[in-house]
Structures are given as C-alpha cells and as structure tokens.
CSV table of C-alpha atoms in Angstrom, one decimal:
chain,number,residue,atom,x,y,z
A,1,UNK,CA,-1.0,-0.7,17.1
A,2,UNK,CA,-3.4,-1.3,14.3
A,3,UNK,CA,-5.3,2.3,14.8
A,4,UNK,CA,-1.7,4.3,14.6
A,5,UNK,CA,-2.6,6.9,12.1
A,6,UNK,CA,-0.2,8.7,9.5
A,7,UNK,CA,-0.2,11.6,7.0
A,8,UNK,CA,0.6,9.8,3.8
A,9,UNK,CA,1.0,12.3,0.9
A,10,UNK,CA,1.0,10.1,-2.4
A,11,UNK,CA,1.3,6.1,-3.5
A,12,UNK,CA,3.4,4.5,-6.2
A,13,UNK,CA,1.9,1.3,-6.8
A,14,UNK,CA,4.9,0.1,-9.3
A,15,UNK,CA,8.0,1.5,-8.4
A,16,UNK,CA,11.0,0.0,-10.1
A,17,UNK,CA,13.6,2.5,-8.0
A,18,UNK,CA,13.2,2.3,-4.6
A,19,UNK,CA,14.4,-0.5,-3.5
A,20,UNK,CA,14.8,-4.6,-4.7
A,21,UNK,CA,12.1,-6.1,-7.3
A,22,UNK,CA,9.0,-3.9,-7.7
A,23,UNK,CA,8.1,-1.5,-4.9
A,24,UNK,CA,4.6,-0.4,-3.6
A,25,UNK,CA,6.0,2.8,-1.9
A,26,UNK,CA,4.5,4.8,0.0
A,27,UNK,CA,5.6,8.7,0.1
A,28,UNK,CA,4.3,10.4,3.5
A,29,UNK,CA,3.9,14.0,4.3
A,30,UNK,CA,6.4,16.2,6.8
A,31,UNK,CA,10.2,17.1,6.1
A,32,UNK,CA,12.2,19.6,7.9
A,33,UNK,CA,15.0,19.2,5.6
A,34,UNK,CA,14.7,22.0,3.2
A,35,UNK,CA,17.0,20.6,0.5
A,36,UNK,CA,17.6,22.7,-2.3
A,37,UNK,CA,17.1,20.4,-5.3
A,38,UNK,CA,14.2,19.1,-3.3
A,39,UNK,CA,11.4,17.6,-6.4
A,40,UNK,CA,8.7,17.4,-3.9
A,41,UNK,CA,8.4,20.5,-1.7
A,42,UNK,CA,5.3,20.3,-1.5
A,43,UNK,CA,6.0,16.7,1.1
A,44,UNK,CA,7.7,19.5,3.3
A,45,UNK,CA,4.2,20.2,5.7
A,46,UNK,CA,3.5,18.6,8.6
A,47,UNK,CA,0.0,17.8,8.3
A,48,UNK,CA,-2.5,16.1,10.4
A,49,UNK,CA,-2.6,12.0,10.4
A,50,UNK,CA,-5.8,10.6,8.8
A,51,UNK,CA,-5.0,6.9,7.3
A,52,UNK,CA,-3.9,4.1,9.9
A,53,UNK,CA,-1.4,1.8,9.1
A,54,UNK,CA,-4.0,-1.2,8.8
A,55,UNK,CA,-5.9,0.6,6.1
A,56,UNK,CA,-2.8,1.9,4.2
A,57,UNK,CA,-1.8,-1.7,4.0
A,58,UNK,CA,-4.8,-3.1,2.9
A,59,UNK,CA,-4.7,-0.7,-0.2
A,60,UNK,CA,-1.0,-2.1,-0.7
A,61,UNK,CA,-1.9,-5.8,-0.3
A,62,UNK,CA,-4.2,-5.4,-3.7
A,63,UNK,CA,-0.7,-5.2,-6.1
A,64,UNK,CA,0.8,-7.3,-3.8
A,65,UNK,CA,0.6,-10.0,-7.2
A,66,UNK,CA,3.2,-7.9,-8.8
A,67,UNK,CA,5.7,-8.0,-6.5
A,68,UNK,CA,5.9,-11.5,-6.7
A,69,UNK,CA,9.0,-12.4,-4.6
A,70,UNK,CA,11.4,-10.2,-4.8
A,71,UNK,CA,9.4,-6.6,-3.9
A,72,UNK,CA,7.2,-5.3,-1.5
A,73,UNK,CA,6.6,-2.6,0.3
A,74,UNK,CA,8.9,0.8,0.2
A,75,UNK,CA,7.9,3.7,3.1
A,76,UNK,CA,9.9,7.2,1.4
A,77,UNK,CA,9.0,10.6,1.7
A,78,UNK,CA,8.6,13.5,3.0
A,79,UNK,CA,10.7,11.9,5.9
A,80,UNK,CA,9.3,8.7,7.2
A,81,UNK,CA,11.1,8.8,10.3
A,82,UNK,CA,9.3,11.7,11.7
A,83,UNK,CA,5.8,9.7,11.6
A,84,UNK,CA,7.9,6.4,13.3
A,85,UNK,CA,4.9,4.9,15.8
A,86,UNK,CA,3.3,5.1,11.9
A,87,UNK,CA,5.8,2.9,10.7
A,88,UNK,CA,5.8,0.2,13.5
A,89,UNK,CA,2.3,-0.3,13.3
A,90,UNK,CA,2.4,-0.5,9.3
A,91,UNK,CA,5.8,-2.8,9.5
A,92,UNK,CA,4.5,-5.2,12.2
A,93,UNK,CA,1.2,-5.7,10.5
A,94,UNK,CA,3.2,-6.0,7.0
A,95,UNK,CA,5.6,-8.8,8.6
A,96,UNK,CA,3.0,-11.0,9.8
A,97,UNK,CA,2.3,-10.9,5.7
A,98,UNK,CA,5.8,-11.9,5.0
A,99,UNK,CA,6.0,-8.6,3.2
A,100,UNK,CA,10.0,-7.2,2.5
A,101,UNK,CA,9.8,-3.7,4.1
A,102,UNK,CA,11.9,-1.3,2.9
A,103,UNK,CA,12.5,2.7,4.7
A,104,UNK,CA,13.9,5.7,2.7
A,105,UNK,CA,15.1,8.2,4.5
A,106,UNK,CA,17.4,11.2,4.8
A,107,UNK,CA,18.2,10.4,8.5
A,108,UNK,CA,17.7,13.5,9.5
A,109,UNK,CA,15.3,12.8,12.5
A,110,UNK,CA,17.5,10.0,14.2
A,111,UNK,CA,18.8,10.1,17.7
A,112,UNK,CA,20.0,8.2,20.4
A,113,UNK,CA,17.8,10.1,23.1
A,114,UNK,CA,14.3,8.7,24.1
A,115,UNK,CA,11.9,7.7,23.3
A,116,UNK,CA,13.0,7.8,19.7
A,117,UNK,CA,15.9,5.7,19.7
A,118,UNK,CA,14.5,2.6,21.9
A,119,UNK,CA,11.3,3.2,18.9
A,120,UNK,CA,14.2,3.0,16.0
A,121,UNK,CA,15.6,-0.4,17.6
A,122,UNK,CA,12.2,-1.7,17.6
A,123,UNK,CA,11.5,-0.6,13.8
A,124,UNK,CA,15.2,-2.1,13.0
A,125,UNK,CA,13.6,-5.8,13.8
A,126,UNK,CA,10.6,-4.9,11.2
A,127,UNK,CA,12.8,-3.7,8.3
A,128,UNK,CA,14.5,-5.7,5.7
A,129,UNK,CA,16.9,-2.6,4.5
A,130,UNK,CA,17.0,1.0,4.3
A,131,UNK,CA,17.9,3.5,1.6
A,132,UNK,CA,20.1,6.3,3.0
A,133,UNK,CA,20.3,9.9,1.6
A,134,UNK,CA,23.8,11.5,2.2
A,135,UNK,CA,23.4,14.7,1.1
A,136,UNK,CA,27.0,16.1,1.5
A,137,UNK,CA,29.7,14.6,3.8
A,138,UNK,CA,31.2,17.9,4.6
A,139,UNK,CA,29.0,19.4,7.7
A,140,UNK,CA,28.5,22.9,7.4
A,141,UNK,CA,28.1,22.5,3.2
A,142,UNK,CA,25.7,20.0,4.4
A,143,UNK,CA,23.8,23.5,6.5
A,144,UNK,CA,24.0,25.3,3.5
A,145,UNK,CA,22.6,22.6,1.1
A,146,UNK,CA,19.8,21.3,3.5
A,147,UNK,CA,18.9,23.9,6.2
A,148,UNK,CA,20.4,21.2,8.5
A,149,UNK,CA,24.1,19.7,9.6
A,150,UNK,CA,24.9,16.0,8.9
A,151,UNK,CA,26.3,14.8,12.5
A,152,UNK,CA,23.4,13.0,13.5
A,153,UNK,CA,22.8,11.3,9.7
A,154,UNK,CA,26.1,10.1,9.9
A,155,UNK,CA,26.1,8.5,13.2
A,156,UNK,CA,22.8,7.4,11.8
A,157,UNK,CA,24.9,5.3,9.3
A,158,UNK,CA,27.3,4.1,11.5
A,159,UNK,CA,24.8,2.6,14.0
A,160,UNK,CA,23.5,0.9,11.4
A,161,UNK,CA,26.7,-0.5,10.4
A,162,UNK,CA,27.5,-1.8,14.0
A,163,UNK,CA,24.0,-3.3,13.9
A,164,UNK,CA,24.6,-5.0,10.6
A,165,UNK,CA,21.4,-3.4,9.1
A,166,UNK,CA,21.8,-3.7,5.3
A,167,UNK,CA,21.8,-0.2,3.5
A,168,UNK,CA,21.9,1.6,0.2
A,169,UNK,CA,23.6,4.8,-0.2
A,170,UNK,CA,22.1,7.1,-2.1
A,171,UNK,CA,23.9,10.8,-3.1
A,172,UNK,CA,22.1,13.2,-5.3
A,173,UNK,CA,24.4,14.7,-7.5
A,174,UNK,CA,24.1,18.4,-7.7
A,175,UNK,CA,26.7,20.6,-10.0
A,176,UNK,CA,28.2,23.2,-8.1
A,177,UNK,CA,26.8,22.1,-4.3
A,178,UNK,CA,27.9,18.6,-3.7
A,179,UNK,CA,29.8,17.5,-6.6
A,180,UNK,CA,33.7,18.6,-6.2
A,181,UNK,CA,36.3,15.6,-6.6
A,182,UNK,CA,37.5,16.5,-2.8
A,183,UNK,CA,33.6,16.1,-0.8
A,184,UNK,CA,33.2,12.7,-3.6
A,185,UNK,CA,36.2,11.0,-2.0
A,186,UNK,CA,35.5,12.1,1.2
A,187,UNK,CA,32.2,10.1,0.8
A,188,UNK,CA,33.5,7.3,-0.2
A,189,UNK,CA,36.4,7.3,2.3
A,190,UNK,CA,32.9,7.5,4.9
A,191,UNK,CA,31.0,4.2,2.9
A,192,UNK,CA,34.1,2.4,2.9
A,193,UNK,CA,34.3,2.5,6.9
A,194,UNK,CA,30.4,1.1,7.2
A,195,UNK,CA,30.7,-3.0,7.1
A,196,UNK,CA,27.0,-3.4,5.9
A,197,UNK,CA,26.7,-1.6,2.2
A,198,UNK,CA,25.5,-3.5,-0.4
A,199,UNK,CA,24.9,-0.6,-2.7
A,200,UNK,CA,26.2,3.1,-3.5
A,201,UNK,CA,23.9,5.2,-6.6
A,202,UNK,CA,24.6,8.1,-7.9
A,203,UNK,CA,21.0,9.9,-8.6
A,204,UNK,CA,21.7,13.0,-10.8
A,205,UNK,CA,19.7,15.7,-9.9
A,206,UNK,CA,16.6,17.1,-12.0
A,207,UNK,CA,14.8,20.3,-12.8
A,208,UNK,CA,10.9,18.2,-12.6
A,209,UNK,CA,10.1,19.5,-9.2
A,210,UNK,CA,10.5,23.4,-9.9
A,211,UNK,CA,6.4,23.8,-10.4
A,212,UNK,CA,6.3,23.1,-7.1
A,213,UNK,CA,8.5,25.7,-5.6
A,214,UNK,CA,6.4,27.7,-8.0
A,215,UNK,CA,3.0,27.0,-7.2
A,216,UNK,CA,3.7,27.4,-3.4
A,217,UNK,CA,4.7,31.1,-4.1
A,218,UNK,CA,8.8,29.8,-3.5
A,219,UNK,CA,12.0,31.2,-5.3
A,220,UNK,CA,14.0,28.3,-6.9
A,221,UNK,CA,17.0,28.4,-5.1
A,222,UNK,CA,19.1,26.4,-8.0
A,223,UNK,CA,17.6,28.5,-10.6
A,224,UNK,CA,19.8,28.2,-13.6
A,225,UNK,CA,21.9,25.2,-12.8
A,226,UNK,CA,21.5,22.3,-14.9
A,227,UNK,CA,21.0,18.6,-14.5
A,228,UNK,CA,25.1,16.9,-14.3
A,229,UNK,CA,26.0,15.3,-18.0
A,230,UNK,CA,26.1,11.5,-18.3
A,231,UNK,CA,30.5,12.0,-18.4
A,232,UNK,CA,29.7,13.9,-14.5
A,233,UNK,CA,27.2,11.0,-13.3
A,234,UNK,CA,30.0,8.7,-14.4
A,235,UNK,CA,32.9,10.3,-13.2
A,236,UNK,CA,30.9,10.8,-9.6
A,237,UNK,CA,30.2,6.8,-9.7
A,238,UNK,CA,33.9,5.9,-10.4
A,239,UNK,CA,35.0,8.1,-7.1
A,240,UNK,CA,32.5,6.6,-5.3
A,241,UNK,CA,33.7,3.0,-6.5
A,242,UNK,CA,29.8,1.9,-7.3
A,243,UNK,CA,30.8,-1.0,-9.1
A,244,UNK,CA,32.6,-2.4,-5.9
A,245,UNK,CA,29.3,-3.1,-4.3
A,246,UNK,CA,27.2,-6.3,-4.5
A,247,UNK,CA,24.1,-5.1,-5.8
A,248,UNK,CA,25.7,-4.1,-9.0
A,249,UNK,CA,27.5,-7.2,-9.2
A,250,UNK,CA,24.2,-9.1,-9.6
C-alpha cells in the first residue's frame, strides 16, 4: 500500500499537544463537520490526494531525533478518518519503523457498515492511541453545534472501549454552546462508562481561527463570544473529574 495517496493540508514538525512526548503531526485536508468554533476552516475541502503515505513519512522520519522515545507521529485534521486507506498505508509503513502512531479525530466518519468498519479494525492493530473530540453529549445540541448528530461518535467511543483501544478525551469548551453544568456531567457520566481512558482535557476555545472564516468570504458564527476564563476552564475540569485519570497523575 506504499503508493496510497492523501490530501495532507499542513505539518507540525514539534508538536507538544497532540498526543505523548513530542509529536510530528500531520493535519490532512477534508471535514464535513462544520463546527462552529472550528480554528481551521479552511481544513474543511475535500481536495484531491497528491502525497503518498511513503513519501509523507519520509519527510517525518528527518525529526524523527526529537522524538526520542516517547513521541512520534500524530495524524489530526481536517478529519483523518475520511482519507483511512491513507492512514493504513502511512501506519503500516510507520510500524515497521517502530514509530508510536497516534489518530485525532472527531469520529464523525466511523461506522460499522462496510467496507469502512473491517478498514477501522485493521487501522486499530497500527495505532498506539487516539484522541477523541466529543463535541457535546447531548444529540441534537450536538446538530446545532456541528452540522452533524453525535450517535455514531459515541458508539465510536464505546467500541473502542470494548476493544480496549487506549483514548484521550478531548471537549472544547465553548461559553454558551457546550458549557452548562447539566451537558458537563452528562459527559462525564458517558467517560466514566468507557473502561479504556487514560485521559480527559478540557481545551478552551479560541478566537485565532476567525481570519479564516473571513478570508473564505464566511460569517463567524460565534461572533462576539469570548474565550471561557481560567475559573470556567477549571470549573469544566472539576465536573469532568480530569484529575481522576492517569495521564495527569504522571
């Protein structure tokens, strides 16, 4: 599968964020999620693959001497899931390097019909964890939010709980769409069912991405509504019990 080919939209060659130790991620191009706080609409195209996975590795494997150990490789987006016979060719080429592989994802592609789902159990044997966006846990909130419901992300979550796939949960924290005391606990009532969690952030949300919805002739839909205080971020975590989880622990 080394001539699978994949619209990659941008490269961080030292991320810090996205995953354990430091991260060579890779952001790729598509999203049919049209989340309102999104800081890169301009991800949101589909466009036409040109890079295969073996030479999008071979760029990677040049900071590979800053990872060290403990980092690797991070696939994010866009929506990486959409481009997935991408990913198996890039993850099976970067396991025969011993490399950690890392997806970030939103979920919002995953199904149990074919051929996607037998593709998703293959891709599960490649990577080492994923990061999982849950936008909102209540559904139609969720539609409002995202353009899209949450039934499929969820069960998304679940399998990977049955599987014993290790995750991080990630919710963006949005004042006045997804941050009332009632959806929060709801959340965490959700994590705490999943058996394989080693980590829950709360990533407030930011006002960088708006020159994008500009400069692709867009209205802003959260124009006016500002990033959450420190005392919200905080108060978000504590609902969500973040400190329960391993990852912080270490």
């Amino acid at each position: 599968m080394e001539n699978i080919k994949g619209a990659v939209h941008s490269i961080e060659t030292f991320g810090s964020v996205d995953g354990p130790g430091i991260r060579y991620v890779i952001f790729m191009q598509g999203c049919k999620m049209r989340c309102q706080f999104c800081h890169n609409a301009d991800t949101w195209k589909i466009e036409e693959p040109k890079e295969t996975a073996e030479e999008v590795l071979k760029k990677a494997l040049r900071y590979r001497p800053y990872w060290k150990d403990k980092g690797g490789i991070t696939v994010s987006g866009g929506e990486p899931l959409l481009q997935i016979d991408f990913l198996l060719s890039l993850f099976q080429q970067a396991k025969k390097q011993g490399i950690h592989t890392v997806i970030d994802t939103c979920g919002n592609p995953f199904t149990k019909q074919e051929p996607f789902f037998s593709k998703f159990q293959e891709l599960l044997k490649l990577t080492d964890l994923f990061l999982l966006d849950i936008k909102h846990i209540d559904d139609d909130k969720h539609k409002q939010l995202t353009g899209w419901g949450n039934e499929n992300i969820l069960e998304m979550a679940q399998y990977l709980s049955a599987v014993k796939k290790p995750v991080w949960i990630r919710h963006v924290l949005v004042p006045q769409r997804n941050d009332e005391d009632e959806q929060l606990k709801r959340l965490d009532e959700f994590i705490k069912t999943l058996d394989n969690v080693e980590r829950v952030e709360v990533l407030p949300y930011h006002t960088l991405g708006i020159y994008k919805w500009k400069e692709l002739g867009m209205e802003y839909p959260l124009e006016g509504i500002e990033p959450p205080t420190k005392e919200q971020v905080e108060h978000a975590r504590k609902l969500l019990h973040c400190d329960d989880y391993n990852e912080y622990k270490k």
